[in-house]
Amino acid sequence: IRFAAQLGFEIEEETSNAIHNCKHLLDNISNERIQSELCKILMSEQCGSILFALYNDVFEMFLPDVKIGFDKRFAMSNVVSSNENNDDIISRLTLLFDGDNPDIAYKSLKELKFSNEIVTCVTQLVSHCNNPLPLNKYEMKLLMSKFSTEQMNRLIFINKCKAKRFGEESSEFADVLKAKCIF
């Protein structure tokens, strides 16, 4: 799956069937190794595309509480099409857990042996990324008091990726751009 994600090829049908049939063997792989492969998949250009749709059952083996639906795949695709935050694993992990309870993100990331810094950053963003961004200076300052500048940039970026599903002409996308200007 990682090779297909990084190199952009389609997995042959027999191989694909074998992946599905042997997914239980992931229980024999260390969490650190799974984390490494997951990061490489998330950082690839194909991270939000058909891979998560076709292999959702495989990802559920090590992310059992995470449902990778269309909205998440779409938002992840927008990370790649953007020129911003292209190399930020924290933003991509946040999009992976978007819409989930922050406790699910925390538990999953800890089990996969992510660093405390990554776990803290992702869970903080997951807990705020479904709230609309403030559109006035006062509320923006209140939000900024909770986040570092880097985390604020990530939060705006994540909201921008999610808002693209409504189109770049939508009011949702315009609100994100307005919030970015206020920030």
PDB file of C-alpha atoms in Angstrom:
ATOM      1  CA  ILE A   1       0.000   0.000   0.000  1.00  0.00           C
ATOM      2  CA  ARG A   2       2.838   2.368   0.844  1.00  0.00           C
ATOM      3  CA  PHE A   3       4.604   1.735  -2.469  1.00  0.00           C
ATOM      4  CA  ALA A   4       1.370   2.405  -4.373  1.00  0.00           C
ATOM      5  CA  ALA A   5       0.836   5.597  -2.366  1.00  0.00           C
ATOM      6  CA  GLN A   6       4.365   6.878  -2.906  1.00  0.00           C
ATOM      7  CA  LEU A   7       4.843   5.792  -6.510  1.00  0.00           C
ATOM      8  CA  GLY A   8       1.279   6.337  -7.703  1.00  0.00           C
ATOM      9  CA  PHE A   9       0.519   2.954  -9.241  1.00  0.00           C
ATOM     10  CA  GLU A  10      -2.541   0.738  -8.954  1.00  0.00           C
ATOM     11  CA  ILE A  11      -2.213  -2.488  -6.971  1.00  0.00           C
ATOM     12  CA  GLU A  12      -2.892  -5.598  -9.067  1.00  0.00           C
ATOM     13  CA  GLU A  13      -6.117  -7.446  -8.182  1.00  0.00           C
ATOM     14  CA  GLU A  14      -4.503 -10.654  -6.864  1.00  0.00           C
ATOM     15  CA  THR A  15      -2.123  -8.652  -4.700  1.00  0.00           C
ATOM     16  CA  SER A  16      -5.002  -6.501  -3.478  1.00  0.00           C
ATOM     17  CA  ASN A  17      -7.008  -9.601  -2.521  1.00  0.00           C
ATOM     18  CA  ALA A  18      -3.983 -10.996  -0.680  1.00  0.00           C
ATOM     19  CA  ILE A  19      -3.621  -7.733   1.254  1.00  0.00           C
ATOM     20  CA  HIS A  20      -7.233  -7.975   2.403  1.00  0.00           C
ATOM     21  CA  ASN A  21      -6.989 -11.682   3.216  1.00  0.00           C
ATOM     22  CA  CYS A  22      -3.742 -11.343   5.170  1.00  0.00           C
ATOM     23  CA  LYS A  23      -4.448  -8.099   7.022  1.00  0.00           C
ATOM     24  CA  HIS A  24      -4.649 -10.016  10.311  1.00  0.00           C
ATOM     25  CA  LEU A  25      -0.887 -10.609  10.019  1.00  0.00           C
ATOM     26  CA  LEU A  26      -0.370  -6.960  10.911  1.00  0.00           C
ATOM     27  CA  ASP A  27      -0.825  -8.105  14.507  1.00  0.00           C
ATOM     28  CA  ASN A  28       2.690  -9.573  14.190  1.00  0.00           C
ATOM     29  CA  ILE A  29       4.249  -6.246  13.165  1.00  0.00           C
ATOM     30  CA  SER A  30       5.598  -3.826  15.758  1.00  0.00           C
ATOM     31  CA  ASN A  31       3.674  -0.618  16.356  1.00  0.00           C
ATOM     32  CA  GLU A  32       6.801   1.396  15.587  1.00  0.00           C
ATOM     33  CA  ARG A  33       7.031  -0.187  12.130  1.00  0.00           C
ATOM     34  CA  ILE A  34       3.344   0.408  11.457  1.00  0.00           C
ATOM     35  CA  GLN A  35       3.782   4.021  12.550  1.00  0.00           C
ATOM     36  CA  SER A  36       6.685   4.451  10.146  1.00  0.00           C
ATOM     37  CA  GLU A  37       4.717   3.033   7.209  1.00  0.00           C
ATOM     38  CA  LEU A  38       1.596   5.036   8.094  1.00  0.00           C
ATOM     39  CA  CYS A  39       3.624   8.252   8.123  1.00  0.00           C
ATOM     40  CA  LYS A  40       5.089   7.450   4.719  1.00  0.00           C
ATOM     41  CA  ILE A  41       1.594   6.770   3.358  1.00  0.00           C
ATOM     42  CA  LEU A  42       0.215   9.986   4.852  1.00  0.00           C
ATOM     43  CA  MET A  43       3.113  12.007   3.442  1.00  0.00           C
ATOM     44  CA  SER A  44       2.639  10.583  -0.060  1.00  0.00           C
ATOM     45  CA  GLU A  45       0.736  12.275  -2.858  1.00  0.00           C
ATOM     46  CA  GLN A  46      -1.860   9.487  -2.893  1.00  0.00           C
ATOM     47  CA  CYS A  47      -2.662   9.651   0.842  1.00  0.00           C
ATOM     48  CA  GLY A  48      -6.223  10.858   0.420  1.00  0.00           C
ATOM     49  CA  SER A  49      -7.090   9.082  -2.749  1.00  0.00           C
ATOM     50  CA  ILE A  50      -8.495   5.663  -3.424  1.00  0.00           C
ATOM     51  CA  LEU A  51      -6.023   3.895  -1.110  1.00  0.00           C
ATOM     52  CA  PHE A  52      -8.032   4.673   2.016  1.00  0.00           C
ATOM     53  CA  ALA A  53     -11.241   3.773   0.183  1.00  0.00           C
ATOM     54  CA  LEU A  54      -9.932   0.437  -1.060  1.00  0.00           C
ATOM     55  CA  TYR A  55      -7.957  -0.547   2.036  1.00  0.00           C
ATOM     56  CA  ASN A  56     -10.008   0.933   4.847  1.00  0.00           C
ATOM     57  CA  ASP A  57     -10.290  -2.531   6.417  1.00  0.00           C
ATOM     58  CA  VAL A  58      -6.490  -2.797   6.542  1.00  0.00           C
ATOM     59  CA  PHE A  59      -6.093   0.593   8.242  1.00  0.00           C
ATOM     60  CA  GLU A  60      -8.792  -0.391  10.734  1.00  0.00           C
ATOM     61  CA  MET A  61      -6.498  -3.195  11.925  1.00  0.00           C
ATOM     62  CA  PHE A  62      -4.250  -0.657  13.665  1.00  0.00           C
ATOM     63  CA  LEU A  63      -6.692   2.278  13.830  1.00  0.00           C
ATOM     64  CA  PRO A  64      -9.821   0.400  14.937  1.00  0.00           C
ATOM     65  CA  ASP A  65     -11.754   3.413  16.210  1.00  0.00           C
ATOM     66  CA  VAL A  66     -11.019   5.653  13.229  1.00  0.00           C
ATOM     67  CA  LYS A  67     -13.429   5.730  10.312  1.00  0.00           C
ATOM     68  CA  ILE A  68     -11.790   7.069   7.179  1.00  0.00           C
ATOM     69  CA  GLY A  69     -14.772   8.342   5.244  1.00  0.00           C
ATOM     70  CA  PHE A  70     -15.055  10.447   2.116  1.00  0.00           C
ATOM     71  CA  ASP A  71     -14.679  13.798   3.909  1.00  0.00           C
ATOM     72  CA  LYS A  72     -11.350  12.762   5.417  1.00  0.00           C
ATOM     73  CA  ARG A  73     -10.017  11.387   2.139  1.00  0.00           C
ATOM     74  CA  PHE A  74     -11.092  14.549   0.327  1.00  0.00           C
ATOM     75  CA  ALA A  75      -9.445  16.839   2.888  1.00  0.00           C
ATOM     76  CA  MET A  76      -6.240  14.769   2.775  1.00  0.00           C
ATOM     77  CA  SER A  77      -6.173  15.069  -1.004  1.00  0.00           C
ATOM     78  CA  ASN A  78      -6.312  18.834  -0.600  1.00  0.00           C
ATOM     79  CA  VAL A  79      -3.148  18.784   1.517  1.00  0.00           C
ATOM     80  CA  VAL A  80      -1.233  17.500  -1.481  1.00  0.00           C
ATOM     81  CA  SER A  81      -2.798  19.953  -3.931  1.00  0.00           C
ATOM     82  CA  SER A  82      -1.855  22.830  -1.648  1.00  0.00           C
ATOM     83  CA  ASN A  83       1.590  24.389  -1.535  1.00  0.00           C
ATOM     84  CA  GLU A  84       1.336  24.931   2.229  1.00  0.00           C
ATOM     85  CA  ASN A  85       2.253  22.492   5.005  1.00  0.00           C
ATOM     86  CA  ASN A  86       3.072  19.779   2.483  1.00  0.00           C
ATOM     87  CA  ASP A  87       5.666  18.207   4.762  1.00  0.00           C
ATOM     88  CA  ASP A  88       3.830  18.453   8.063  1.00  0.00           C
ATOM     89  CA  ILE A  89       2.884  15.086   9.523  1.00  0.00           C
ATOM     90  CA  ILE A  90       0.944  16.772  12.347  1.00  0.00           C
ATOM     91  CA  SER A  91      -1.501  18.370   9.885  1.00  0.00           C
ATOM     92  CA  ARG A  92      -1.970  15.091   8.052  1.00  0.00           C
ATOM     93  CA  LEU A  93      -2.508  13.111  11.243  1.00  0.00           C
ATOM     94  CA  THR A  94      -5.032  15.717  12.379  1.00  0.00           C
ATOM     95  CA  LEU A  95      -6.962  15.285   9.146  1.00  0.00           C
ATOM     96  CA  LEU A  96      -6.839  11.509   9.661  1.00  0.00           C
ATOM     97  CA  PHE A  97      -8.519  11.925  13.073  1.00  0.00           C
ATOM     98  CA  ASP A  98     -10.754  14.843  12.072  1.00  0.00           C
ATOM     99  CA  GLY A  99     -14.287  14.370  13.337  1.00  0.00           C
ATOM    100  CA  ASP A 100     -13.175  11.780  15.867  1.00  0.00           C
ATOM    101  CA  ASN A 101     -13.060  12.260  19.599  1.00  0.00           C
ATOM    102  CA  PRO A 102      -9.636  13.638  20.667  1.00  0.00           C
ATOM    103  CA  ASP A 103      -9.387  10.672  23.057  1.00  0.00           C
ATOM    104  CA  ILE A 104      -9.426   8.332  20.050  1.00  0.00           C
ATOM    105  CA  ALA A 105      -6.577  10.288  18.468  1.00  0.00           C
ATOM    106  CA  TYR A 106      -4.621  10.249  21.730  1.00  0.00           C
ATOM    107  CA  LYS A 107      -5.105   6.509  22.287  1.00  0.00           C
ATOM    108  CA  SER A 108      -4.303   5.580  18.674  1.00  0.00           C
ATOM    109  CA  LEU A 109      -1.194   7.750  18.469  1.00  0.00           C
ATOM    110  CA  LYS A 110       0.112   6.484  21.809  1.00  0.00           C
ATOM    111  CA  GLU A 111      -0.406   2.860  20.731  1.00  0.00           C
ATOM    112  CA  LEU A 112       1.537   3.569  17.520  1.00  0.00           C
ATOM    113  CA  LYS A 113       4.382   5.017  19.623  1.00  0.00           C
ATOM    114  CA  PHE A 114       4.265   8.585  18.290  1.00  0.00           C
ATOM    115  CA  SER A 115       6.270  11.134  20.262  1.00  0.00           C
ATOM    116  CA  ASN A 116       4.573  13.019  23.091  1.00  0.00           C
ATOM    117  CA  GLU A 117       4.964  16.253  21.111  1.00  0.00           C
ATOM    118  CA  ILE A 118       3.111  14.856  18.091  1.00  0.00           C
ATOM    119  CA  VAL A 119       0.400  13.308  20.287  1.00  0.00           C
ATOM    120  CA  THR A 120      -0.133  16.614  22.114  1.00  0.00           C
ATOM    121  CA  CYS A 121      -0.203  18.712  18.943  1.00  0.00           C
ATOM    122  CA  VAL A 122      -2.562  16.393  17.072  1.00  0.00           C
ATOM    123  CA  THR A 123      -5.016  15.951  19.935  1.00  0.00           C
ATOM    124  CA  GLN A 124      -5.095  19.705  20.519  1.00  0.00           C
ATOM    125  CA  LEU A 125      -5.895  20.319  16.857  1.00  0.00           C
ATOM    126  CA  VAL A 126      -8.445  17.499  16.668  1.00  0.00           C
ATOM    127  CA  SER A 127     -10.287  18.987  19.639  1.00  0.00           C
ATOM    128  CA  HIS A 128     -10.596  22.358  17.863  1.00  0.00           C
ATOM    129  CA  CYS A 129     -10.697  21.623  14.129  1.00  0.00           C
ATOM    130  CA  ASN A 130     -14.469  21.130  13.962  1.00  0.00           C
ATOM    131  CA  ASN A 131     -15.204  24.516  15.493  1.00  0.00           C
ATOM    132  CA  PRO A 132     -15.557  27.420  13.077  1.00  0.00           C
ATOM    133  CA  LEU A 133     -12.622  29.799  13.054  1.00  0.00           C
ATOM    134  CA  PRO A 134     -13.290  33.173  14.683  1.00  0.00           C
ATOM    135  CA  LEU A 135     -14.097  36.004  12.303  1.00  0.00           C
ATOM    136  CA  ASN A 136     -13.344  38.898  14.637  1.00  0.00           C
ATOM    137  CA  LYS A 137     -10.137  40.041  16.315  1.00  0.00           C
ATOM    138  CA  TYR A 138     -11.310  39.538  19.891  1.00  0.00           C
ATOM    139  CA  GLU A 139     -12.313  35.897  19.425  1.00  0.00           C
ATOM    140  CA  MET A 140      -9.188  35.263  17.351  1.00  0.00           C
ATOM    141  CA  LYS A 141      -7.012  36.565  20.196  1.00  0.00           C
ATOM    142  CA  LEU A 142      -8.821  34.253  22.615  1.00  0.00           C
ATOM    143  CA  LEU A 143      -8.129  31.296  20.343  1.00  0.00           C
ATOM    144  CA  MET A 144      -4.537  32.371  19.792  1.00  0.00           C
ATOM    145  CA  SER A 145      -3.978  32.335  23.557  1.00  0.00           C
ATOM    146  CA  LYS A 146      -4.524  28.549  23.455  1.00  0.00           C
ATOM    147  CA  PHE A 147      -2.219  27.828  20.501  1.00  0.00           C
ATOM    148  CA  SER A 148       1.324  28.472  19.406  1.00  0.00           C
ATOM    149  CA  THR A 149       1.763  30.347  16.125  1.00  0.00           C
ATOM    150  CA  GLU A 150       2.698  27.100  14.404  1.00  0.00           C
ATOM    151  CA  GLN A 151      -0.422  25.364  15.732  1.00  0.00           C
ATOM    152  CA  MET A 152      -2.611  28.295  14.638  1.00  0.00           C
ATOM    153  CA  ASN A 153      -1.162  28.050  11.134  1.00  0.00           C
ATOM    154  CA  ARG A 154      -1.942  24.329  11.138  1.00  0.00           C
ATOM    155  CA  LEU A 155      -5.491  24.905  12.380  1.00  0.00           C
ATOM    156  CA  ILE A 156      -6.162  27.435   9.633  1.00  0.00           C
ATOM    157  CA  PHE A 157      -4.577  25.161   7.042  1.00  0.00           C
ATOM    158  CA  ILE A 158      -6.676  22.177   8.151  1.00  0.00           C
ATOM    159  CA  ASN A 159      -9.863  24.241   8.008  1.00  0.00           C
ATOM    160  CA  LYS A 160      -8.871  25.435   4.542  1.00  0.00           C
ATOM    161  CA  CYS A 161      -8.397  21.846   3.316  1.00  0.00           C
ATOM    162  CA  LYS A 162     -11.770  20.869   4.759  1.00  0.00           C
ATOM    163  CA  ALA A 163     -13.555  23.937   3.355  1.00  0.00           C
ATOM    164  CA  LYS A 164     -12.430  23.091  -0.183  1.00  0.00           C
ATOM    165  CA  ARG A 165     -15.095  20.370  -0.286  1.00  0.00           C
ATOM    166  CA  PHE A 166     -17.640  23.193  -0.574  1.00  0.00           C
ATOM    167  CA  GLY A 167     -15.612  24.816  -3.368  1.00  0.00           C
ATOM    168  CA  GLU A 168     -13.246  27.753  -3.383  1.00  0.00           C
ATOM    169  CA  GLU A 169     -16.156  30.085  -4.152  1.00  0.00           C
ATOM    170  CA  SER A 170     -18.121  28.967  -1.070  1.00  0.00           C
ATOM    171  CA  SER A 171     -18.811  31.031   2.035  1.00  0.00           C
ATOM    172  CA  GLU A 172     -17.043  28.348   4.125  1.00  0.00           C
ATOM    173  CA  PHE A 173     -13.839  28.772   2.142  1.00  0.00           C
ATOM    174  CA  ALA A 174     -14.196  32.588   2.262  1.00  0.00           C
ATOM    175  CA  ASP A 175     -14.589  32.430   6.060  1.00  0.00           C
ATOM    176  CA  VAL A 176     -11.333  30.501   6.398  1.00  0.00           C
ATOM    177  CA  LEU A 177      -9.516  33.072   4.259  1.00  0.00           C
ATOM    178  CA  LYS A 178     -11.024  35.871   6.331  1.00  0.00           C
ATOM    179  CA  ALA A 179      -9.901  34.186   9.562  1.00  0.00           C
ATOM    180  CA  LYS A 180      -6.417  33.802   8.096  1.00  0.00           C
ATOM    181  CA  CYS A 181      -6.297  37.537   7.395  1.00  0.00           C
ATOM    182  CA  ILE A 182      -7.414  38.326  10.956  1.00  0.00           C
ATOM    183  CA  PHE A 183      -4.727  36.003  12.325  1.00  0.00           C
TER     184      PHE A 183
END
